[in-house]
Short mmCIF file of C-alpha atoms in Angstrom, two decimals:
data_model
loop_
_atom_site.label_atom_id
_atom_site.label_comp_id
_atom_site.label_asym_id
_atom_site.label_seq_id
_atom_site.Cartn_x
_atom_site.Cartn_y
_atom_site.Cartn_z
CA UNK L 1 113.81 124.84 137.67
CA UNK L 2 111.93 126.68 140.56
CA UNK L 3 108.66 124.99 139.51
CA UNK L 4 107.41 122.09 141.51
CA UNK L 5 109.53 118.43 140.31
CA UNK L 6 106.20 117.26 139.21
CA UNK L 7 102.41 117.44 140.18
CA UNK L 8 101.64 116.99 143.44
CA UNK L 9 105.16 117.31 144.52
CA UNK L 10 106.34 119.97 146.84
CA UNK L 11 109.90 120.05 146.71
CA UNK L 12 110.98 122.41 142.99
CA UNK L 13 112.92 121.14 140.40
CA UNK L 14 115.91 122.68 141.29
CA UNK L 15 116.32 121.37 144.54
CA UNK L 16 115.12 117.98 143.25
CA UNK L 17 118.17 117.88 141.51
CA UNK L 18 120.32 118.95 144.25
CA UNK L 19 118.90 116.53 146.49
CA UNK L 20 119.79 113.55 143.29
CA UNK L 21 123.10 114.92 142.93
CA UNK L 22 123.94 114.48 146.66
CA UNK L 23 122.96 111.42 146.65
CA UNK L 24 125.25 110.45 143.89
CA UNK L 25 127.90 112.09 145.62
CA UNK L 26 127.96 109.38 148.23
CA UNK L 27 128.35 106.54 145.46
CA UNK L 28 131.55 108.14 144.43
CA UNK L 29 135.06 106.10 145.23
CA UNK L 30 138.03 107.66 146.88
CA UNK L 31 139.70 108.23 143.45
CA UNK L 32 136.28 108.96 141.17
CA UNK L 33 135.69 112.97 140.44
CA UNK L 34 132.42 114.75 139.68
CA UNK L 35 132.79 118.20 137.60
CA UNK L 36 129.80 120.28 137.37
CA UNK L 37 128.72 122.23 134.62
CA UNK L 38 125.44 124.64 134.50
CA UNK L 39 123.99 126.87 131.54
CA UNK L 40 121.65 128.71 130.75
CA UNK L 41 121.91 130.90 127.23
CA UNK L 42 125.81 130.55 128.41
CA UNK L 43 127.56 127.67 130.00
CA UNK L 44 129.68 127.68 133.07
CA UNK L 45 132.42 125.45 134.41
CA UNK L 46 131.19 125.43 138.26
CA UNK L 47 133.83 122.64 139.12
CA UNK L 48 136.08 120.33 137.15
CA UNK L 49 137.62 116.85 138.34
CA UNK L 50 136.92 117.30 142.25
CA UNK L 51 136.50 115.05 144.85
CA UNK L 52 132.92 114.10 146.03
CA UNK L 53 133.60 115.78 149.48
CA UNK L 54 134.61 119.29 147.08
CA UNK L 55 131.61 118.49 145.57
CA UNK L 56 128.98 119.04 147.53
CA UNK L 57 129.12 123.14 147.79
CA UNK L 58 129.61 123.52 144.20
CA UNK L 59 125.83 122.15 143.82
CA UNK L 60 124.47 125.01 145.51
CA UNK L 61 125.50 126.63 142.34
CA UNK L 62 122.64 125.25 140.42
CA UNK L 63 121.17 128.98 140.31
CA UNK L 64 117.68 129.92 139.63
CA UNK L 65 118.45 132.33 136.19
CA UNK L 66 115.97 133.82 133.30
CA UNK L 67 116.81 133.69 129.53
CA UNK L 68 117.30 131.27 127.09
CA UNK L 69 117.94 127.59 126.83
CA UNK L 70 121.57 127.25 124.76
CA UNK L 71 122.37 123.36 124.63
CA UNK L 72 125.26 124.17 122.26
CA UNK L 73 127.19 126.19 124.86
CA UNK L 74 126.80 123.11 127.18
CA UNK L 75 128.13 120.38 125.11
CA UNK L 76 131.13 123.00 124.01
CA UNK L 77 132.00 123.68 127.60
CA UNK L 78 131.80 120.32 128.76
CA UNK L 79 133.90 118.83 125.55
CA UNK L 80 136.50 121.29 126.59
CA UNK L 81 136.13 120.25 130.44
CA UNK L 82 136.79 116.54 129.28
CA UNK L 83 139.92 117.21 127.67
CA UNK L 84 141.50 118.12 130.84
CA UNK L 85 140.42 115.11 132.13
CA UNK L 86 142.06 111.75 132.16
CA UNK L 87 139.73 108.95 134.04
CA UNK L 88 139.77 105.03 132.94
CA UNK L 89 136.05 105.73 132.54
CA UNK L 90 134.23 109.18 131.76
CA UNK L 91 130.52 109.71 131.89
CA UNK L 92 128.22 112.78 131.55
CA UNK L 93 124.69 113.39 132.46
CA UNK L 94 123.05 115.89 131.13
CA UNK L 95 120.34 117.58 132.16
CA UNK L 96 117.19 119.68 131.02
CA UNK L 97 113.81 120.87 132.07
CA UNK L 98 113.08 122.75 128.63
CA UNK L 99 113.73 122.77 124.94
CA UNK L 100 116.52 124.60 123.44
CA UNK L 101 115.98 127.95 122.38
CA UNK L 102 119.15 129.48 121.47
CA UNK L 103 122.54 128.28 120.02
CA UNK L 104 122.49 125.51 117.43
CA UNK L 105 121.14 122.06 117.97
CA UNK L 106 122.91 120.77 115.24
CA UNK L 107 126.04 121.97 116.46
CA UNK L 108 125.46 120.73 119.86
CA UNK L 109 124.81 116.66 118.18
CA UNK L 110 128.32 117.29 116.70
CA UNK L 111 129.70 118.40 119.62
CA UNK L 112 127.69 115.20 122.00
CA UNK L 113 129.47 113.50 118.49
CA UNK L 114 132.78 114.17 118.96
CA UNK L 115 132.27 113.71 122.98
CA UNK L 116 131.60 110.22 122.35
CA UNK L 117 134.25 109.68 119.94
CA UNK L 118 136.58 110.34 122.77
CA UNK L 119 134.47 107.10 124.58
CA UNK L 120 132.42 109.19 126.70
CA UNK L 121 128.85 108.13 127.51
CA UNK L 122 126.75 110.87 127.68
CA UNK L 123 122.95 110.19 129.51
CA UNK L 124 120.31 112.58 128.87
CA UNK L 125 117.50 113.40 131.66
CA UNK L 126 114.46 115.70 131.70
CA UNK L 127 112.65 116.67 134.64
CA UNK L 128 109.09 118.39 133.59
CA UNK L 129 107.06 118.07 130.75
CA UNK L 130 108.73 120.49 128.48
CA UNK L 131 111.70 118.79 127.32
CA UNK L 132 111.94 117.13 124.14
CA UNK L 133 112.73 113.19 125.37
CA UNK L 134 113.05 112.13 121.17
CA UNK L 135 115.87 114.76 121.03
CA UNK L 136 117.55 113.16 124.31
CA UNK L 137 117.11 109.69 122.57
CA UNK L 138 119.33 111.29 119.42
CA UNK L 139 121.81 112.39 121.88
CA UNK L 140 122.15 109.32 124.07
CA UNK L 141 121.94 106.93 120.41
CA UNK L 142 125.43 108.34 119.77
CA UNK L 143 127.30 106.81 122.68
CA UNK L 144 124.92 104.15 123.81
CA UNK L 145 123.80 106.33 126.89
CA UNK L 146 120.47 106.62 128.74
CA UNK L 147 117.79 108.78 128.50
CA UNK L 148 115.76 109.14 131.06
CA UNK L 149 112.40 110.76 132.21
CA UNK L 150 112.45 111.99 135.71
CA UNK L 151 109.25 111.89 137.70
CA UNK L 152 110.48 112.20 141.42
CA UNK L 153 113.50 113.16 143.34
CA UNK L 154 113.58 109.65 144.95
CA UNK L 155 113.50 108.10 141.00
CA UNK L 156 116.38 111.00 139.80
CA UNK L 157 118.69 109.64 142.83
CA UNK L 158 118.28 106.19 141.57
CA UNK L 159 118.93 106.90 138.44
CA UNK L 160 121.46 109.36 139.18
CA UNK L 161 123.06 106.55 141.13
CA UNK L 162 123.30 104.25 138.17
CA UNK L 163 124.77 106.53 136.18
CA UNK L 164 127.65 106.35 138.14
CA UNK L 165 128.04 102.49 138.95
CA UNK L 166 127.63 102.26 134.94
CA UNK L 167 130.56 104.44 135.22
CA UNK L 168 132.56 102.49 137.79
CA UNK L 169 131.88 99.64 135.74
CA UNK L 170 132.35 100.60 132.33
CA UNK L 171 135.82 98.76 131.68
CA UNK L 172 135.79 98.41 128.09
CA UNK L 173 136.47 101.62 126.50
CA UNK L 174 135.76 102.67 122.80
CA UNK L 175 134.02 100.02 121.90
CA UNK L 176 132.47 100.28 117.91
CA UNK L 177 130.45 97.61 116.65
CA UNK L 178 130.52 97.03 112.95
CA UNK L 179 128.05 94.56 111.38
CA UNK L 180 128.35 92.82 107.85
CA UNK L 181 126.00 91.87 106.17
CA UNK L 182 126.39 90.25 102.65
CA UNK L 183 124.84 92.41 99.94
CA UNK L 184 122.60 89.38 98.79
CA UNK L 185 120.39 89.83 101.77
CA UNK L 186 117.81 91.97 101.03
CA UNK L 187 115.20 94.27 103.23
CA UNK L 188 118.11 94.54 106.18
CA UNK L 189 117.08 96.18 109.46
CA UNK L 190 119.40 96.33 111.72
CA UNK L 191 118.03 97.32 116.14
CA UNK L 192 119.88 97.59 119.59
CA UNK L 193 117.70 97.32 121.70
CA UNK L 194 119.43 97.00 125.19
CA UNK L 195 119.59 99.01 127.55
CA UNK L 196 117.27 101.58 125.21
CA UNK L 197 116.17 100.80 121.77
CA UNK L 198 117.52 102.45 118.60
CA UNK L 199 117.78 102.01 115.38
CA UNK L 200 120.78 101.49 113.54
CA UNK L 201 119.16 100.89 110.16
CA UNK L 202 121.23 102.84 107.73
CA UNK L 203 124.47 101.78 107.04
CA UNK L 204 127.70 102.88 106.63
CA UNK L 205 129.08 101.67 103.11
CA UNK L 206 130.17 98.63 101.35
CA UNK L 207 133.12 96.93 101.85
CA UNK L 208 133.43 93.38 99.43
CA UNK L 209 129.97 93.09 99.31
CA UNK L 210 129.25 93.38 102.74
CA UNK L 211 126.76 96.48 104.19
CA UNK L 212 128.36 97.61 107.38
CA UNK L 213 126.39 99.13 109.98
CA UNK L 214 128.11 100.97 112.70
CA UNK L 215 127.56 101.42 115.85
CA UNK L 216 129.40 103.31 118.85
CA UNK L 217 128.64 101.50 121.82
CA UNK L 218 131.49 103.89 123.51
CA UNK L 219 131.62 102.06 127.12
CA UNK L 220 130.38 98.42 127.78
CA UNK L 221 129.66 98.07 131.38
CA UNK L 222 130.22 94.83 134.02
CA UNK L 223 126.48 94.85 134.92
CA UNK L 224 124.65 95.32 131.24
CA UNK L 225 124.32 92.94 128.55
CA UNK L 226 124.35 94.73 124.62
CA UNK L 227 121.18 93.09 122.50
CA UNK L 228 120.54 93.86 119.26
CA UNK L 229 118.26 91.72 116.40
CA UNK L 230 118.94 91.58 112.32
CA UNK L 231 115.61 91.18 110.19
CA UNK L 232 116.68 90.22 106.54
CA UNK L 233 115.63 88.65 103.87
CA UNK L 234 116.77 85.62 101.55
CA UNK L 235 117.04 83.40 99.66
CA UNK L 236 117.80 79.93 100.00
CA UNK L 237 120.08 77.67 97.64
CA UNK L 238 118.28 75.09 95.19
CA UNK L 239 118.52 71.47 97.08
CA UNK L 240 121.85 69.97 96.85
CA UNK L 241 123.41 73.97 97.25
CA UNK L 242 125.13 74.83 100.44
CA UNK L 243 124.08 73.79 103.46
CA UNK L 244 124.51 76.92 105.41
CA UNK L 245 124.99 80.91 104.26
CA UNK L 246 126.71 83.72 106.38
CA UNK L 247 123.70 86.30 107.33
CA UNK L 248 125.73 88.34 109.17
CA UNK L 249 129.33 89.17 110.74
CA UNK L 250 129.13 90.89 114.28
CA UNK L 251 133.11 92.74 114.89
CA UNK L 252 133.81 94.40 118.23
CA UNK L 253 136.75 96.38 118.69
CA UNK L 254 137.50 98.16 121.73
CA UNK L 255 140.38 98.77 124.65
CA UNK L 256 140.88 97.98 128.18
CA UNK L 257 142.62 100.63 129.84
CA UNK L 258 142.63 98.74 133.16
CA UNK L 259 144.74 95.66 131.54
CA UNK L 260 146.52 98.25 129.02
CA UNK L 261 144.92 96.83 125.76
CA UNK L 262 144.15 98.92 122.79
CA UNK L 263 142.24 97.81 119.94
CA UNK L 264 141.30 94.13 120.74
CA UNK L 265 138.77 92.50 118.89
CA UNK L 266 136.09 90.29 119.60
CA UNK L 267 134.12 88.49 116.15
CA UNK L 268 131.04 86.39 115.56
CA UNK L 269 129.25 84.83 112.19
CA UNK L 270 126.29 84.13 112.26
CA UNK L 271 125.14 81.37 109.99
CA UNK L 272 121.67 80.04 108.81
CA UNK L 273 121.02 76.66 108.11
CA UNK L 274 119.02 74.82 105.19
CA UNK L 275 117.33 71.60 104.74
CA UNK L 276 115.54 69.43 102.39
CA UNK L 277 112.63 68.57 104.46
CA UNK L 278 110.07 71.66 105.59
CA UNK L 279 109.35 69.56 108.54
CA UNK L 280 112.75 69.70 110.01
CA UNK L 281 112.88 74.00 110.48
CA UNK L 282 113.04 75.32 113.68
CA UNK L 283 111.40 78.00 114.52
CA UNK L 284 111.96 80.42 118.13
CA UNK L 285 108.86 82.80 117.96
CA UNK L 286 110.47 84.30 120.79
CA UNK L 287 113.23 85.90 118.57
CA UNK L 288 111.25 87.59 115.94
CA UNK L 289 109.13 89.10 118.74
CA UNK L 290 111.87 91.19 119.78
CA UNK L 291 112.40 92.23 116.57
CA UNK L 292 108.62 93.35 116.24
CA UNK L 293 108.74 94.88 119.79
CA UNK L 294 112.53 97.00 118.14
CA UNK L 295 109.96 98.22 114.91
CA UNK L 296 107.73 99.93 117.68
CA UNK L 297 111.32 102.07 117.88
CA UNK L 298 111.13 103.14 114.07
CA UNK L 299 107.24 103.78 114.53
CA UNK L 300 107.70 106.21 117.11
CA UNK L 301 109.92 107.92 115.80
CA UNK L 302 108.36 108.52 113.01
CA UNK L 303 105.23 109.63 115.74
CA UNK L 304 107.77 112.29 116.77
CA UNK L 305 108.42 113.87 113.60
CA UNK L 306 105.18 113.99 112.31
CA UNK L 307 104.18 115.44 115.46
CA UNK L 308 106.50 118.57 115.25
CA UNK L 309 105.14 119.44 111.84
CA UNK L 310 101.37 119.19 113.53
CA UNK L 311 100.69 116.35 111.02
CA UNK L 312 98.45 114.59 113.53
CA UNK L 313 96.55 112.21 110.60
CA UNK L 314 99.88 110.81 110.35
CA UNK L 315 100.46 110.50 114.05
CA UNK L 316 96.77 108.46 114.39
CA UNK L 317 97.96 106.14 111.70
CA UNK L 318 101.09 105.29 113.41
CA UNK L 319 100.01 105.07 116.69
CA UNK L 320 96.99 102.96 115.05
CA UNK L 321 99.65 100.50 113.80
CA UNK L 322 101.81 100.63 116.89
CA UNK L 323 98.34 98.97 118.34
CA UNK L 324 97.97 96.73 116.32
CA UNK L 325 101.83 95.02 116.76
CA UNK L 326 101.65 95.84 120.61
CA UNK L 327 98.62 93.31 120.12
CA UNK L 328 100.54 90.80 117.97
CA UNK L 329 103.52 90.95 120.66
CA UNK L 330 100.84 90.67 123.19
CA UNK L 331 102.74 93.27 125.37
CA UNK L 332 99.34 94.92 127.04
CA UNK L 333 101.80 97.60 128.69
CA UNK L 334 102.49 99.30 125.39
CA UNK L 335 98.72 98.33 123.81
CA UNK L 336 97.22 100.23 126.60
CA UNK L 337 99.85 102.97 126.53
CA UNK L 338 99.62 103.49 122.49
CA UNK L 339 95.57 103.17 122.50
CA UNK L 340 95.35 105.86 125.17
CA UNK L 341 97.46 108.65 122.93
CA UNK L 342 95.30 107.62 120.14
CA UNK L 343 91.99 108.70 122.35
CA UNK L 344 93.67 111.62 123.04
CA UNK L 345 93.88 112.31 119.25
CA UNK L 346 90.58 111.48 118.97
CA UNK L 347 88.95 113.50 121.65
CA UNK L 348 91.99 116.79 121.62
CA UNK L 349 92.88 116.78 117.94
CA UNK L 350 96.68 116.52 119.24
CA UNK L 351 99.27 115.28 122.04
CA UNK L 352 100.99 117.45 124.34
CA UNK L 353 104.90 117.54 124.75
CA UNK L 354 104.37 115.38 127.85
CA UNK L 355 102.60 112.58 126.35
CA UNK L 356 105.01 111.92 123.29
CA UNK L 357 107.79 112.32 125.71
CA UNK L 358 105.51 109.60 127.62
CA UNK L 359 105.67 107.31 124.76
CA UNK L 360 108.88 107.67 123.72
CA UNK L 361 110.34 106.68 126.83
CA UNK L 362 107.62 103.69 126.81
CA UNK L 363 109.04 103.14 123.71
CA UNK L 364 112.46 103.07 124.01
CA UNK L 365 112.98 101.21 126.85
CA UNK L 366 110.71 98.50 125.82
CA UNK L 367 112.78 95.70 126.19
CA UNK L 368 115.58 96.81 129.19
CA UNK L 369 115.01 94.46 131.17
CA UNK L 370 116.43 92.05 129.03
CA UNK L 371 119.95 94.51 129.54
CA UNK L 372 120.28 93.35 133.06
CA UNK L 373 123.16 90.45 133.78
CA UNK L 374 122.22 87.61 135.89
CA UNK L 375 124.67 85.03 137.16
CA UNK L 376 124.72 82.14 134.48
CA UNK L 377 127.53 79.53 135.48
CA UNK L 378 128.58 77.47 132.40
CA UNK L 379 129.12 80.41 130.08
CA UNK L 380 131.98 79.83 127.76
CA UNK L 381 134.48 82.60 128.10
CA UNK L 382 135.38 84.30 125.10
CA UNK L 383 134.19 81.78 122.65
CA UNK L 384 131.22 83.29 119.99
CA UNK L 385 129.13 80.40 119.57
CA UNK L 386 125.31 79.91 119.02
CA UNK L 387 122.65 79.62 121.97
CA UNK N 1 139.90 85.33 120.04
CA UNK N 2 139.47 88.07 123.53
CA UNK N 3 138.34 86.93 126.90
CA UNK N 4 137.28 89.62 127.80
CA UNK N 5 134.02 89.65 125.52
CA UNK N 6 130.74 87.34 124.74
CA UNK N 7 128.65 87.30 122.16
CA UNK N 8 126.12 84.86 121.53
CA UNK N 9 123.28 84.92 118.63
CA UNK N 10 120.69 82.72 118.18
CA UNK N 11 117.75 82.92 115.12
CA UNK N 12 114.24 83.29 114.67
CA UNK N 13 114.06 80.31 111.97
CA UNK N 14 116.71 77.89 111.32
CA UNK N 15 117.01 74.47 108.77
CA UNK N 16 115.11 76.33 106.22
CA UNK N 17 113.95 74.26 103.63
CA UNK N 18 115.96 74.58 100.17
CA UNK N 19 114.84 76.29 96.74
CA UNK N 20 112.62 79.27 98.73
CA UNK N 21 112.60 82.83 98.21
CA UNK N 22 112.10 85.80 100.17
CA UNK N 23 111.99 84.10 103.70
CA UNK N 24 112.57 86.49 106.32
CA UNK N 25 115.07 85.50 108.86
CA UNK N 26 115.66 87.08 112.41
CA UNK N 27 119.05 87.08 114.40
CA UNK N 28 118.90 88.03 117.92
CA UNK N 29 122.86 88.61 119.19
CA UNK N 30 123.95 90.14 122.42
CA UNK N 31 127.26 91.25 123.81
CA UNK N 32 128.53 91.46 127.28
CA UNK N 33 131.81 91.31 129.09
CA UNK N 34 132.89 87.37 130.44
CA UNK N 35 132.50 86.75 134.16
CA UNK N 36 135.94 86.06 134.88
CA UNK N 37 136.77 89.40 133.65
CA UNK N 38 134.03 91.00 135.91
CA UNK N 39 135.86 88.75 138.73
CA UNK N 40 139.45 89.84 138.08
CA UNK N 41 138.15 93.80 137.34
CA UNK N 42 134.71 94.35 138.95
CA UNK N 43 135.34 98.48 138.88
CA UNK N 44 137.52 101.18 137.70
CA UNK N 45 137.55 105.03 139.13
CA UNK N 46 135.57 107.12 136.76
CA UNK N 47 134.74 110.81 136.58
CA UNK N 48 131.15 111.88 136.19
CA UNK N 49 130.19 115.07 134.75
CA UNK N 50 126.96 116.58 135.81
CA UNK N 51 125.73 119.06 133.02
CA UNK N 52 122.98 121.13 134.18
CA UNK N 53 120.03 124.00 133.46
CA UNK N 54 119.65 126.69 135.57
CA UNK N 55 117.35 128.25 133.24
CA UNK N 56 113.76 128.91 135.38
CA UNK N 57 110.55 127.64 132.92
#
């Protein structure tokens, strides 16, 4: 953390952070609390459930130590932190510069697990080039948190800052999304894709003859709007069969601590249509696009984890074919993005940490923008209906 | 049926033609809180837990 926040910048790491956290301090409400936790091979409670103005010392905290990297002893600290705390809305952020090097990682995702069970979002930030930003997508799929690449002090404040109006806005609490989808639809994928992309492809069970996928969404904010797209396949009746066929059941249940509701639910079918003549389908291009932009998730993914096990033929062919749908989407960003890693390849024989963490977070948030609420009068209120 | 929650969905292809097979079919849904539950409970207090390395690289 003593190193410099990134090239060409003065200021370190560690006082980067400092400088974010403050910053975030100042966001804080009269009756919000910020607890601080730091590790290093251990984990130590600095502060727990203070006001912003008791906050501000504690940061100072943030010591420069040697040794290991122990993300399980942070996740087991702050799960036991939590439970003494009892706020309408709870969010971590967690932070790293490295990768970890002691303790177990698969302990620590049961741990980030259960943390989110309690419907706790947890965002995940790396500052540096070391960090592994696929693992802090795992992390952050698990409670429908951010992860987050941090390039400057000025961009950790900001982002530092929406952490906690996502918090201050995060009125719906344990929210779990179960989809249904009738076993007679075939090749099912199933993408969020605001505010990050993830996939949420393997389902759950069966339950009469529907696949349910599951998803813990944890916290549903004021500000953010939830997308997600369903690619299947089908079917459709001889002529004179039904007109219509269920291709999917979207359930929400959640509470609202602020009105004292637990376990509300919230539904929506979705239905597809048939019809005799071919020149009466409608098509929306504009749909299936974002479900080719949410396969660029899958892809890179699949980048990552060829890419541990130095399996870089397989990396070229993926990033070959990420190319070739960033072309078909026409999105230029990612073509020029995915086509500049593949050079690399060509030229280095590999990619560094940085540039798959690069890519990944070019990958993932792909499509946030489309996350952002914007004013639109004439929305029926708590009817599910079909745009 | 809540007030508190939307969700709208809306499909790639739609009034497709009968006796096919294997036509692939998109549905795009999204979920957000209504607005006049943002305007009756625009914030709560929250805690925020800052988890941090102090490990030097």
């Amino acid at each position: 953390m003593n190193e410099p926040f990134s090239s060409g910048n003065k200021i370190t790491k560690r006082d980067g952070v400092i400088q974010a956290a403050e910053a975030m301090l100042t966001k804080l409400g009269s009756d919000d609390t910020v607890s601080l936790v730091c590790f290093d091979s251990k984990a130590y409670e600095e502060v727990c459930g203070v006001r912003a103005s008791e906050a501000s010392a504690a940061l100072s905290s943030i010591r420069q130590h040697s040794g290991s990297t122990n993300f399980e002893e942070a996740f087991s600290v702050t799960e036991g932190l939590l439970s003494r705390l009892n706020h309408p809305s709870q969010r971590v952020i967690f932070l790293t510069d490295g990768k970890a090097n002691a303790g177990s990682i698969e302990t620590a995702q049961r741990l980030n697990q259960q943390i989110a069970s309690q419907g706790v979002t947890v965002d995940c930030f790396g500052v540096g080039d070391d960090y592994n930003h696929n693992l802090m997508c795992e992390f952050v799929a698990v409670s429908n948190g951010e992860a987050q690449k941090l390039d400057t002090p000025e961009q950790a404040a900001g982002l530092f800052i929406k952490a906690v109006n996502n918090a201050q806005q995060a009125l719906i609490r344990n929210a779990v999304l179960r989809l249904f989808v009738p076993e007679a639809m075939r090749d099912v994928e199933f993408y969020q894709i605001t505010p990050q992309q993830h996939d949420h492809g393997t389902p759950e069970g069966t339950i009469n003859n529907m696949r349910v996928f599951r998803v813990n969404l944890s916290s549903l904010t004021q500000m953010n709007i939830y997308n997600f797209v369903l690619r299947t396949s089908l079917d459709t009746p001889p002529a004179g069969g039904p007109a219509n066929a269920l291709l999917a059941k979207a359930v929400l249940e959640y509470d609202v601590p602020v009105m004292g509701l637990r376990s509300q639910k919230s539904e929506c079918s979705m239905f597809a249509s048939f019809s005799s003549h071919p020149h009466e389908e409608e098509v929306r291009t504009d749909v299936d696009e974002l479900y080719f932009t949410a396969t660029l998730e899958r892809l890179d993914r699949e980048v990552h984890k060829f890419a541990q096990i130095g399996d870089w033929g397989r990396v070229s062919g993926l990033l070959q074919e990420m190319c070739e749908r960033a072309q078909q989407i026409r999105r230029e960003d990612l073509y020029n993005q995915y086509q500049r890693d593949l050079k690399t390849l060509v030229s280095e024989g590999k990619l560094t940490q940085a540039q798959l963490n690069m890519n990944r977070k070019t990958t993932s948030q792909a499509q946030s923008q489309l996350g952002i609420k914007e004013a639109s009068p004439g929305q029926v209120e708590g009817v599910s209906h079909e745009w | 049926m809540s007030e508190e929650i939307i969700i709208n969905y809306k499909l790639g292809r739609n009034k497709i033609q009968f006796g096919r097979r294997n036509e692939a079919v998109t549905a795009h849904f999204s979920i957000e809180t209504s607005p006049e539950f943002v305007r009756q409970h625009p914030e709560t207090n929250c805690g925020v837990i800052l988890v941090v390395t102090q490990v030097g690289q």
